[in-house]
PDB file of N, CA and C in Angstrom:
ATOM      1  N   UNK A   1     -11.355 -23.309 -12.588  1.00  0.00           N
ATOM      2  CA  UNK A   1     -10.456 -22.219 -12.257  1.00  0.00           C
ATOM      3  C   UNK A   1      -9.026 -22.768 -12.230  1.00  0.00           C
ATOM      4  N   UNK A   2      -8.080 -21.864 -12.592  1.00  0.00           N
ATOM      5  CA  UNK A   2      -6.296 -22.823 -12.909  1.00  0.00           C
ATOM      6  C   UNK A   2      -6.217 -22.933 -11.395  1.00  0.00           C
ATOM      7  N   UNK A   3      -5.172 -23.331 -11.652  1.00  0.00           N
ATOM      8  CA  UNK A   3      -4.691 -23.396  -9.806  1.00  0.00           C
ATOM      9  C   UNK A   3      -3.722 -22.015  -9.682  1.00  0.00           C
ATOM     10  N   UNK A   4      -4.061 -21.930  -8.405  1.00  0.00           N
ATOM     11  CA  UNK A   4      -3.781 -20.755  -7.924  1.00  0.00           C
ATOM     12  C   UNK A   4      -4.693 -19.927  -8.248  1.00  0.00           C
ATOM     13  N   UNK A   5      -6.195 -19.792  -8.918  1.00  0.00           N
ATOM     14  CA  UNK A   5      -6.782 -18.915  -8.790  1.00  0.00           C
ATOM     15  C   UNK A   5      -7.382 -18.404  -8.125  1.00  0.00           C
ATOM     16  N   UNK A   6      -7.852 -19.343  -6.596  1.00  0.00           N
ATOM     17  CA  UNK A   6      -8.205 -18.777  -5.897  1.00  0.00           C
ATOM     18  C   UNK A   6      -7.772 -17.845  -4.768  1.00  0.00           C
ATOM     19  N   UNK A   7      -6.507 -17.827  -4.435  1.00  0.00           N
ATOM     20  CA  UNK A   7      -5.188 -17.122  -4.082  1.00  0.00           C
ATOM     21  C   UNK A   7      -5.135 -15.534  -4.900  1.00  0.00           C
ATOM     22  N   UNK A   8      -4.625 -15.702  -6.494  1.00  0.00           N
ATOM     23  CA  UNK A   8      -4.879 -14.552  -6.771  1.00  0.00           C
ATOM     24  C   UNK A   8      -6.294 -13.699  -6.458  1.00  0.00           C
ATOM     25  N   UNK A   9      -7.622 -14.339  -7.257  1.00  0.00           N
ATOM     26  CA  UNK A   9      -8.590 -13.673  -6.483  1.00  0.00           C
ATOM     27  C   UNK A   9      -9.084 -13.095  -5.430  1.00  0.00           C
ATOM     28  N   UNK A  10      -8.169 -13.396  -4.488  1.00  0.00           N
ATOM     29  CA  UNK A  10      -8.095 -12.690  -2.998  1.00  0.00           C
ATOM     30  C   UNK A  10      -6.890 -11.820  -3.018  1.00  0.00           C
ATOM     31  N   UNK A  11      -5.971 -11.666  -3.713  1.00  0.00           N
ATOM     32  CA  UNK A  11      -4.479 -11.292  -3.019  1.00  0.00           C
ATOM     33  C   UNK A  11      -5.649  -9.843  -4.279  1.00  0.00           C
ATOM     34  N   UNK A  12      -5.570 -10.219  -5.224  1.00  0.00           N
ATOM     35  CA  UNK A  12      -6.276  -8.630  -6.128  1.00  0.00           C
ATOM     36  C   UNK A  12      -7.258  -8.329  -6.153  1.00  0.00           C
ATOM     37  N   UNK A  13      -8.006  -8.762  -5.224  1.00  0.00           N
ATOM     38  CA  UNK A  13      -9.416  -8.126  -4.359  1.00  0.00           C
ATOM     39  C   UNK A  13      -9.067  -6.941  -3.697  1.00  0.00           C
ATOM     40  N   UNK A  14      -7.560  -6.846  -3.189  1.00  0.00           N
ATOM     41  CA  UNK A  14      -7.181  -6.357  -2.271  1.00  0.00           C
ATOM     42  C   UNK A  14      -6.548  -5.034  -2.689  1.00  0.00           C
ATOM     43  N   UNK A  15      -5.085  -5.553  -3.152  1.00  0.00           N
ATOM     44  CA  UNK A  15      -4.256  -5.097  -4.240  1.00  0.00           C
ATOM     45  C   UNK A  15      -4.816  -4.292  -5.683  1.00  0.00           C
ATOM     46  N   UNK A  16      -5.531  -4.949  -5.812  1.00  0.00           N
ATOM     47  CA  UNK A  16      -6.182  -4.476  -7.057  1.00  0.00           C
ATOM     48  C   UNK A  16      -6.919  -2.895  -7.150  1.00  0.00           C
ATOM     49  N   UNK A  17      -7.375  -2.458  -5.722  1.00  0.00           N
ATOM     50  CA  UNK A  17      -7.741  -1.875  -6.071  1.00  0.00           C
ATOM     51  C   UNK A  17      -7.117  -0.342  -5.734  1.00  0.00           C
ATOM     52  N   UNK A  18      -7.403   0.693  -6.668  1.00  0.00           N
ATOM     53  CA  UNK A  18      -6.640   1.904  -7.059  1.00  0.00           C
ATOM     54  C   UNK A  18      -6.148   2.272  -5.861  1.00  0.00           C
ATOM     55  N   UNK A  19      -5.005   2.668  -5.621  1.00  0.00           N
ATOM     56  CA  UNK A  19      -3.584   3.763  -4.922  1.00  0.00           C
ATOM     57  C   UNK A  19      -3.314   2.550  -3.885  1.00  0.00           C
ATOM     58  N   UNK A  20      -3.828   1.380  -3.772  1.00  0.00           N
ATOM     59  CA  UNK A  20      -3.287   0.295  -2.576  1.00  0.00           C
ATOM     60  C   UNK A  20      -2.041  -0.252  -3.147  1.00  0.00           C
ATOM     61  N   UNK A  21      -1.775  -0.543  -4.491  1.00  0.00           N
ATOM     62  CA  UNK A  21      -0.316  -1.309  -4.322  1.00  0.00           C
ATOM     63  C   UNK A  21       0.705  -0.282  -4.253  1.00  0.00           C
ATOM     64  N   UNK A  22       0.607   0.909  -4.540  1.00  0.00           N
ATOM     65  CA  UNK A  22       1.445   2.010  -4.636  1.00  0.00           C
ATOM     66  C   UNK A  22       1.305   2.714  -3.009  1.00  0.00           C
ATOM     67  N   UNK A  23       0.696   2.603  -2.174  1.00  0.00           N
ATOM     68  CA  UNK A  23       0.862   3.012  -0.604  1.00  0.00           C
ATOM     69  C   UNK A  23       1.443   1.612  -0.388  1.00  0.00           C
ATOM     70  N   UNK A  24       1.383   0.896  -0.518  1.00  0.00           N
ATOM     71  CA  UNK A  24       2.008  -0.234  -0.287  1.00  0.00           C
ATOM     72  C   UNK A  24       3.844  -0.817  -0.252  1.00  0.00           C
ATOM     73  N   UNK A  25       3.662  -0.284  -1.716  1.00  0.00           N
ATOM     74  CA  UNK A  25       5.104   0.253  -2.122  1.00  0.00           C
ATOM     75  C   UNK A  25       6.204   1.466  -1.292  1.00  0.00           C
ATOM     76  N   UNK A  26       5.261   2.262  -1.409  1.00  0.00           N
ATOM     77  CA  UNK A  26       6.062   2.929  -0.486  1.00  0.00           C
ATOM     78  C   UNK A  26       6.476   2.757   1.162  1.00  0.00           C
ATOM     79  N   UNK A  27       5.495   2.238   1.546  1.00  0.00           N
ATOM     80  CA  UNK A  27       5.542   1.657   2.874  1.00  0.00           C
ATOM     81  C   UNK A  27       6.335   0.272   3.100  1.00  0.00           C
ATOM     82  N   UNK A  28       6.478  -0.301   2.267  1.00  0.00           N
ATOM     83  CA  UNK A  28       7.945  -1.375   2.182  1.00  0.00           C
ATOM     84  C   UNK A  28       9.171  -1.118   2.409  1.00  0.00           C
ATOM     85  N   UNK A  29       9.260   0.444   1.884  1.00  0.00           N
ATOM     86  CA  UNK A  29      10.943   1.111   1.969  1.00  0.00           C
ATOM     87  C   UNK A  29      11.262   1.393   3.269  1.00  0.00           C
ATOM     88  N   UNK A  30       9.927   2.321   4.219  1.00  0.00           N
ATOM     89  CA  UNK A  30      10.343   2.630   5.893  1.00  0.00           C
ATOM     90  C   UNK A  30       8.857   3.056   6.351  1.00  0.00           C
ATOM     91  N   UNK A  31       8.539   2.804   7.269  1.00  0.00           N
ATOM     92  CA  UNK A  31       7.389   3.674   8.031  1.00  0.00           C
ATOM     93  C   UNK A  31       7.528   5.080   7.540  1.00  0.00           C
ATOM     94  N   UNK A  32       6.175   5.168   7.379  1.00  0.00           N
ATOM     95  CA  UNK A  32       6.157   7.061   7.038  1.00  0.00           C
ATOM     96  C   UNK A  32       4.923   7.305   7.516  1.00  0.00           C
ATOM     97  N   UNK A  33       4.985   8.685   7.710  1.00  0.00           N
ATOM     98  CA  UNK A  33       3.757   9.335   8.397  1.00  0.00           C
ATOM     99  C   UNK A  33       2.785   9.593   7.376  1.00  0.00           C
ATOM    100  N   UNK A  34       1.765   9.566   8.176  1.00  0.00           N
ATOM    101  CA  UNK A  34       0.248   9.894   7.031  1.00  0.00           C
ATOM    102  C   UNK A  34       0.827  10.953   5.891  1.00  0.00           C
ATOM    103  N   UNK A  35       1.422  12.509   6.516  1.00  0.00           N
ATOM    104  CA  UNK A  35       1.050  13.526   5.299  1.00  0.00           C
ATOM    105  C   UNK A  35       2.284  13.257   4.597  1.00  0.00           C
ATOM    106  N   UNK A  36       3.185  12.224   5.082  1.00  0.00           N
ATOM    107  CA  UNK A  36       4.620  12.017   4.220  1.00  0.00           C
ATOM    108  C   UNK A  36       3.993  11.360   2.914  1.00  0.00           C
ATOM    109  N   UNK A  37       3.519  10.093   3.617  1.00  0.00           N
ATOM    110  CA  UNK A  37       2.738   8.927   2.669  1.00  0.00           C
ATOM    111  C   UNK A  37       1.907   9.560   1.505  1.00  0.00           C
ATOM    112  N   UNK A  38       0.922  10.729   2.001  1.00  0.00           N
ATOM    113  CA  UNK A  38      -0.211  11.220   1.019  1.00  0.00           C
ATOM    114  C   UNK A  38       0.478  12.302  -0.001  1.00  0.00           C
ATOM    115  N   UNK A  39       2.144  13.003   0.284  1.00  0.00           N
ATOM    116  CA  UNK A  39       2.749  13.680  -0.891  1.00  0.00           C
ATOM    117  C   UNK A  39       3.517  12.331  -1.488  1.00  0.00           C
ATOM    118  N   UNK A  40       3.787  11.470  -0.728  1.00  0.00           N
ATOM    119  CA  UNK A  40       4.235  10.014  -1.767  1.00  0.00           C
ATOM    120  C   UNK A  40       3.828   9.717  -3.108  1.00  0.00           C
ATOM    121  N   UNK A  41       2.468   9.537  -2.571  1.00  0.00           N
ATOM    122  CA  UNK A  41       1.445   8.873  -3.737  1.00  0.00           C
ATOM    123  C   UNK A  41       0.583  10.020  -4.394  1.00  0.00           C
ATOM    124  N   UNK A  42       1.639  10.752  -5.690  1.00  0.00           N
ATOM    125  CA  UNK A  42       0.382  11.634  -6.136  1.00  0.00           C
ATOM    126  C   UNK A  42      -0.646  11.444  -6.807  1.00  0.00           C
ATOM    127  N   UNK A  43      -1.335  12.353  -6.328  1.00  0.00           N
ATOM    128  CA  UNK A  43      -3.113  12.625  -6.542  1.00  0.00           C
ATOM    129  C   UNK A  43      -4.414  11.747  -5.368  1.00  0.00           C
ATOM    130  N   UNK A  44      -3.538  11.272  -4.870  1.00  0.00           N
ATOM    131  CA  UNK A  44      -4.747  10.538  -3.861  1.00  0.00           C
ATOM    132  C   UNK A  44      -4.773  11.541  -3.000  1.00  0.00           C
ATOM    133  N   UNK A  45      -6.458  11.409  -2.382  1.00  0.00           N
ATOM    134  CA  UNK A  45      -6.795  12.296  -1.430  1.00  0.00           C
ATOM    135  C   UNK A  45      -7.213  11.682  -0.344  1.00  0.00           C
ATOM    136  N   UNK A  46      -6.954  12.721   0.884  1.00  0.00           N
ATOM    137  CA  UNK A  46      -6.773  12.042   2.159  1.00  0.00           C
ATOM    138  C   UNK A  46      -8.181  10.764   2.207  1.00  0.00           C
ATOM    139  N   UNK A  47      -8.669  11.528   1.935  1.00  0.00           N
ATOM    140  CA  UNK A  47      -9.807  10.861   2.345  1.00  0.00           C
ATOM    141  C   UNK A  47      -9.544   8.975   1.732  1.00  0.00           C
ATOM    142  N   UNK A  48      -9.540   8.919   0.641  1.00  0.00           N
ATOM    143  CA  UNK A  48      -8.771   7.473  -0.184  1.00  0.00           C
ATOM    144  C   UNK A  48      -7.460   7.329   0.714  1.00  0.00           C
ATOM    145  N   UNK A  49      -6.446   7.903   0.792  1.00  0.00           N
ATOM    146  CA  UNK A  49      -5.470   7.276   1.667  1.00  0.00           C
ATOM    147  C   UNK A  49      -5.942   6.756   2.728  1.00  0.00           C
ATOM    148  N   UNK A  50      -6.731   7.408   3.853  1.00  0.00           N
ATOM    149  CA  UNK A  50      -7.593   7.124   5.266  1.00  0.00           C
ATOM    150  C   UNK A  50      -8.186   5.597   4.586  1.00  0.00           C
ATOM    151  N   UNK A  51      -8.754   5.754   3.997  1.00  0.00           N
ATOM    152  CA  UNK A  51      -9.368   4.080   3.506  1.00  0.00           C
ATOM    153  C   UNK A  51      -8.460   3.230   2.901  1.00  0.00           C
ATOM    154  N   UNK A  52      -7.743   3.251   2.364  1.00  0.00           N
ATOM    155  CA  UNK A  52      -7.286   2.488   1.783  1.00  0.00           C
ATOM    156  C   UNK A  52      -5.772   1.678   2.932  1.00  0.00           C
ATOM    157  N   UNK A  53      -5.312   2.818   3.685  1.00  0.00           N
ATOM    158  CA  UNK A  53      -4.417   2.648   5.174  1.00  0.00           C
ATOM    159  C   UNK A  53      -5.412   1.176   5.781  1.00  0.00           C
ATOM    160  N   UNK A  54      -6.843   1.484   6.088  1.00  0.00           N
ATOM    161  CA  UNK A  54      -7.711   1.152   7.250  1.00  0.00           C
ATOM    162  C   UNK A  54      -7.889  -0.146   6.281  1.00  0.00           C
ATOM    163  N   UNK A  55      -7.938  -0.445   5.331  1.00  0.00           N
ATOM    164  CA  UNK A  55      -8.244  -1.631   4.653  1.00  0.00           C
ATOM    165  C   UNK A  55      -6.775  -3.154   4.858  1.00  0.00           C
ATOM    166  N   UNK A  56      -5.774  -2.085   4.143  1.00  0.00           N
ATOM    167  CA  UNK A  56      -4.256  -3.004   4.849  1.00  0.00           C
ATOM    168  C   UNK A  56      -4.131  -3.040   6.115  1.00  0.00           C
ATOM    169  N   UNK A  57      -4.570  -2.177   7.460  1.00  0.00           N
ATOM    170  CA  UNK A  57      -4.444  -2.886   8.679  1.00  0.00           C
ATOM    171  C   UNK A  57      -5.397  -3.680   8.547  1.00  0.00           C
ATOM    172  N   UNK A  58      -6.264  -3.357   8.381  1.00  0.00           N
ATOM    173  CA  UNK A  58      -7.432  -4.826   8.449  1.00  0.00           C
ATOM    174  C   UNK A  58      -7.060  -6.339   8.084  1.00  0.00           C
ATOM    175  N   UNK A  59      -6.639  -6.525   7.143  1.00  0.00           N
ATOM    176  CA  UNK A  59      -5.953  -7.056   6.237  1.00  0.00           C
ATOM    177  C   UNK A  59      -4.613  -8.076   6.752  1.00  0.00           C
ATOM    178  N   UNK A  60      -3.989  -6.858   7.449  1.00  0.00           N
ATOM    179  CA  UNK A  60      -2.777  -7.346   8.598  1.00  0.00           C
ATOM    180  C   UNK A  60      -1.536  -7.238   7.514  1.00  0.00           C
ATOM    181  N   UNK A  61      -1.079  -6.393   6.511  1.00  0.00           N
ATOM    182  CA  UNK A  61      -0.314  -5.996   6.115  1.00  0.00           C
ATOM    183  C   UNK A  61       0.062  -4.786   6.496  1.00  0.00           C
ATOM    184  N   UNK A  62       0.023  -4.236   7.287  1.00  0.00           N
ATOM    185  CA  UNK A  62       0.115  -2.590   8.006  1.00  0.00           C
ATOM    186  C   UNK A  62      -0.039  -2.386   9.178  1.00  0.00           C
ATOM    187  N   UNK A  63       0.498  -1.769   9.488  1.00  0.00           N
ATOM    188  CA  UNK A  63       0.400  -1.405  11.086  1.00  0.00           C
ATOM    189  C   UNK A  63       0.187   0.036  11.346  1.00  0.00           C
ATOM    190  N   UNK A  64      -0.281   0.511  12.537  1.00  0.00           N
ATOM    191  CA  UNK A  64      -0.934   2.047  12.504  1.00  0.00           C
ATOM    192  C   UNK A  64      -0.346   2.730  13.983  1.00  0.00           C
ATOM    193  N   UNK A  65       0.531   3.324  13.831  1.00  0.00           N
ATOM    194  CA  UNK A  65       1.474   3.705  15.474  1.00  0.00           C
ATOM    195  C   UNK A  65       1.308   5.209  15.311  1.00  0.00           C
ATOM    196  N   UNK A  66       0.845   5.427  16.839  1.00  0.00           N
ATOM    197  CA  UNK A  66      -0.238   6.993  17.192  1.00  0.00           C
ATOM    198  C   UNK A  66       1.330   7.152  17.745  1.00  0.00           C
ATOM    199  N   UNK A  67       1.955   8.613  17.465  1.00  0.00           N
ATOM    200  CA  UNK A  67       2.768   9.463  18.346  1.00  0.00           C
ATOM    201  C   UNK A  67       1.962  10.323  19.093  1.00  0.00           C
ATOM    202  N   UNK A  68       2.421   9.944  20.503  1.00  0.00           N
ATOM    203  CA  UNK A  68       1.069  11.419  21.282  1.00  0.00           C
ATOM    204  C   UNK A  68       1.102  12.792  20.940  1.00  0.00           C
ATOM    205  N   UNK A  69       2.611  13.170  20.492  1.00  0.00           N
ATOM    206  CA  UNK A  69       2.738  14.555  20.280  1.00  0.00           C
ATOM    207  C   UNK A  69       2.782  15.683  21.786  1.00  0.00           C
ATOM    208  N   UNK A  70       2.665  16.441  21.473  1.00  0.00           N
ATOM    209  CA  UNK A  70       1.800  17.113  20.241  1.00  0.00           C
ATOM    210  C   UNK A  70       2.915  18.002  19.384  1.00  0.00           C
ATOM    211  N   UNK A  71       2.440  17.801  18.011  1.00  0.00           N
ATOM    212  CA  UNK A  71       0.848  17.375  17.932  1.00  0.00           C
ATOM    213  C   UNK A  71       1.024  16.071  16.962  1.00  0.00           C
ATOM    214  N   UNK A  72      -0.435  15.579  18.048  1.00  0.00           N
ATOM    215  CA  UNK A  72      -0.472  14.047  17.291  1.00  0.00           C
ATOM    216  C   UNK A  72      -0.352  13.657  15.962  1.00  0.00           C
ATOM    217  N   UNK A  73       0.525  12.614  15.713  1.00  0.00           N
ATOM    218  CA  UNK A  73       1.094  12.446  14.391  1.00  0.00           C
ATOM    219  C   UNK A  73       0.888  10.897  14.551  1.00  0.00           C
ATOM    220  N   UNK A  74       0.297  10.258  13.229  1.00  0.00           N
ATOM    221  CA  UNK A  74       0.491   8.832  13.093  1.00  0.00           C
ATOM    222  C   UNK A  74       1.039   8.531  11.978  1.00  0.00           C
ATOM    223  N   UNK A  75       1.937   7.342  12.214  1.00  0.00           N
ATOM    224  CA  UNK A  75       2.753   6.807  11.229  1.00  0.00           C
ATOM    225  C   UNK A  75       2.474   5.310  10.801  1.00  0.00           C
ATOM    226  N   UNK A  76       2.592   4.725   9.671  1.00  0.00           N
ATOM    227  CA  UNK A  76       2.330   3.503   9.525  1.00  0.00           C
ATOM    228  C   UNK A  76       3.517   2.929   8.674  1.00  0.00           C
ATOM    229  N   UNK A  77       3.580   1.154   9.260  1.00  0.00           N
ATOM    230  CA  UNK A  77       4.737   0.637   8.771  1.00  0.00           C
ATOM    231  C   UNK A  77       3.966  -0.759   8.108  1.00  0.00           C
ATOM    232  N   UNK A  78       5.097  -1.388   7.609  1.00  0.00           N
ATOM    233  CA  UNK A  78       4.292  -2.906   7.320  1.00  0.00           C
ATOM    234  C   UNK A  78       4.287  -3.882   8.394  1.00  0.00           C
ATOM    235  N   UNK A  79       3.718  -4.372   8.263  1.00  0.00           N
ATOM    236  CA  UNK A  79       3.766  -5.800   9.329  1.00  0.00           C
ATOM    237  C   UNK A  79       4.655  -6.843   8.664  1.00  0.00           C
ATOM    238  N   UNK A  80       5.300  -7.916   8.941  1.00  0.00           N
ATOM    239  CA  UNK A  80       5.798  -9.253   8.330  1.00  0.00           C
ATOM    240  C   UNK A  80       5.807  -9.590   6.959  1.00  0.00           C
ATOM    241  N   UNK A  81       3.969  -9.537   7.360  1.00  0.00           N
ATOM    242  CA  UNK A  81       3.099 -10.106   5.955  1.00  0.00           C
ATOM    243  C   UNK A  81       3.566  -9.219   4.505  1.00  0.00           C
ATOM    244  N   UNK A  82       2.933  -7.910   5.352  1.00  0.00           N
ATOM    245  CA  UNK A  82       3.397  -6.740   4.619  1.00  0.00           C
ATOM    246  C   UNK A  82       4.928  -6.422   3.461  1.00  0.00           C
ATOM    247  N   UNK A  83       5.733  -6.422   4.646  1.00  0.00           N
ATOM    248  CA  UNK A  83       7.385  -6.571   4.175  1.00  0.00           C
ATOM    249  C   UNK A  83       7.642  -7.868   2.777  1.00  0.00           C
ATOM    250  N   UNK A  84       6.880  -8.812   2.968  1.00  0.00           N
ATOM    251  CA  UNK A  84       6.960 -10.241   2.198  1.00  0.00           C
ATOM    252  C   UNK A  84       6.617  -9.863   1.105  1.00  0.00           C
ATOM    253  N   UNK A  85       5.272  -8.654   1.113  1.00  0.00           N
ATOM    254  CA  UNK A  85       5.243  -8.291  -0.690  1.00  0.00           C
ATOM    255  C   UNK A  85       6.182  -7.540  -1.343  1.00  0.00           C
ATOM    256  N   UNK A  86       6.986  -7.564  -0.647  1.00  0.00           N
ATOM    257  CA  UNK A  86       8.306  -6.161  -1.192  1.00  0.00           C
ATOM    258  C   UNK A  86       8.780  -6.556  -3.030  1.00  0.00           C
ATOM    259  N   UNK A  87       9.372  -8.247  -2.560  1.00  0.00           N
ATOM    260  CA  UNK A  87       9.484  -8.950  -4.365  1.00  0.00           C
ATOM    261  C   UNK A  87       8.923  -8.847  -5.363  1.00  0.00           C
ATOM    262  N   UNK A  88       7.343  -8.903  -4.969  1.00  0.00           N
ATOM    263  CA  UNK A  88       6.317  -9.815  -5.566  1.00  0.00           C
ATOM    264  C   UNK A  88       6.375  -8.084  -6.180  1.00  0.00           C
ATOM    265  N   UNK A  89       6.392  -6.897  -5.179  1.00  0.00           N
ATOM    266  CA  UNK A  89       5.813  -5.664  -5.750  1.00  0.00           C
ATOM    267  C   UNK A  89       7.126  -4.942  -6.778  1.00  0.00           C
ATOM    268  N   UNK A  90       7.988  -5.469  -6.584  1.00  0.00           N
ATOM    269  CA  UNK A  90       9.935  -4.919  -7.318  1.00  0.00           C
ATOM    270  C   UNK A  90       9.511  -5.520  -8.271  1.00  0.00           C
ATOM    271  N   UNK A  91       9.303  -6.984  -8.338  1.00  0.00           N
ATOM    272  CA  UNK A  91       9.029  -7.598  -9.661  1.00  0.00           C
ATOM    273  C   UNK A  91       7.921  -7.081 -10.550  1.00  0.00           C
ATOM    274  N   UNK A  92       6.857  -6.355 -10.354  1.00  0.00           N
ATOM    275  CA  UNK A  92       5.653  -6.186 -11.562  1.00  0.00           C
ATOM    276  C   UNK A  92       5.918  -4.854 -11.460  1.00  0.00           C
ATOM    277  N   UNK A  93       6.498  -3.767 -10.900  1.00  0.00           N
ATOM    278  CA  UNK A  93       7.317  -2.604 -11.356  1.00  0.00           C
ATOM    279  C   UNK A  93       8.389  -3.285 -12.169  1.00  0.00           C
ATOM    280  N   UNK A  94       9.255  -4.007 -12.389  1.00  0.00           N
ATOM    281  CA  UNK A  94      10.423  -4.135 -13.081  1.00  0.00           C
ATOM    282  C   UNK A  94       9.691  -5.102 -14.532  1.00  0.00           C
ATOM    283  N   UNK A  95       8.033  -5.813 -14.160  1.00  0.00           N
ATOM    284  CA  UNK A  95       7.431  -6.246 -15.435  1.00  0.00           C
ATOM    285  C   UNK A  95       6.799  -4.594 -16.256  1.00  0.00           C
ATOM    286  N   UNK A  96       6.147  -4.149 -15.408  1.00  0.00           N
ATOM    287  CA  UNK A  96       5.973  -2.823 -16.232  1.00  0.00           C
ATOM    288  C   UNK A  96       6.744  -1.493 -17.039  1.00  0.00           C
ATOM    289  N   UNK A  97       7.821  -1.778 -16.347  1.00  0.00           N
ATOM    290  CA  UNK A  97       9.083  -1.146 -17.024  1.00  0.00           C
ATOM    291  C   UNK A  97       9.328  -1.631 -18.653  1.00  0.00           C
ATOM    292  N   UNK A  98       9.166  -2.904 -18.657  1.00  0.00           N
ATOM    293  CA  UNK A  98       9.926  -3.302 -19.928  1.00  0.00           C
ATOM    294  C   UNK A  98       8.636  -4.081 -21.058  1.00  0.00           C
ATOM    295  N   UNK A  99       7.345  -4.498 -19.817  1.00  0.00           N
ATOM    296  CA  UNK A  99       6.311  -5.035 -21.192  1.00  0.00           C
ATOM    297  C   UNK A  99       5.033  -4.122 -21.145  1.00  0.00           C
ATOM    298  N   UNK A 100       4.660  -2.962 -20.073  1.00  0.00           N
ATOM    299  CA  UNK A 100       4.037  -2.196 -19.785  1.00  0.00           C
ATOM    300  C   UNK A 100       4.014  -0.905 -19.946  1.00  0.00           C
ATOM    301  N   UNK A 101       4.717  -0.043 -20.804  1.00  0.00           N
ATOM    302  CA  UNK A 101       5.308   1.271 -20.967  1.00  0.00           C
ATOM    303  C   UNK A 101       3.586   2.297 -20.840  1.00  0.00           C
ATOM    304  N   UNK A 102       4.251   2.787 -19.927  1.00  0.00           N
ATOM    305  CA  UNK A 102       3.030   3.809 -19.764  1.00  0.00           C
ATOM    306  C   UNK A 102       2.994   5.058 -20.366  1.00  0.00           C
ATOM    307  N   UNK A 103       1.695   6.008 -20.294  1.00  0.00           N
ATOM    308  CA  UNK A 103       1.449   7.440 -21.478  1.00  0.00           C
ATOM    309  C   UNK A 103       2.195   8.286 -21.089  1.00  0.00           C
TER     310      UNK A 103
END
């Protein structure tokens, strides 16, 4: 395996899979609330946002803050870790822009 493969194999275990680097993305710019986040990212449904949220706190790139309300509203921000992919995620939007042209 090259080096560094075992690094990537974990970082796009994660990442890799569908509407996570793009909730991700958006959640780099400011905390937003669940139904802000789910008109963010179109076509995901709550139900995939709810999982895919619960996977990055797990993870420890996300954080999950209950407003009591009412009515209860939760918002999620990045954690540290989180914030640190901000580059890594500007940079392969700014690689797909120019060697990735999409339909």
């Amino acid at each position: 395996m090259p080096r560094g493969g075992r690094p990537l194999t974990r970082v796009f275990g994660l990442l890799g899979k569908r509407w996570t680097g793009l909730v991700l993305a958006v959640l780099t710019e400011s905390p937003t609330y669940f139904a802000q986040l789910r008109r963010a990212v179109p076509g995901i449904s709550e139900r995939m946002l709810s999982e895919r949220l619960a996977e990055l706190v797990d993870a420890g790139l996300v954080v999950r803050d209950v407003d009591p309300g009412p009515p209860l509203r939760v918002r999620y921000g990045v954690t540290e870790a989180g914030a640190a992919l901000r580059p890594a995620l500007t940079a392969l939007g700014c690689w797909a822009d120019e060697h990735y042209p999409g339909t």
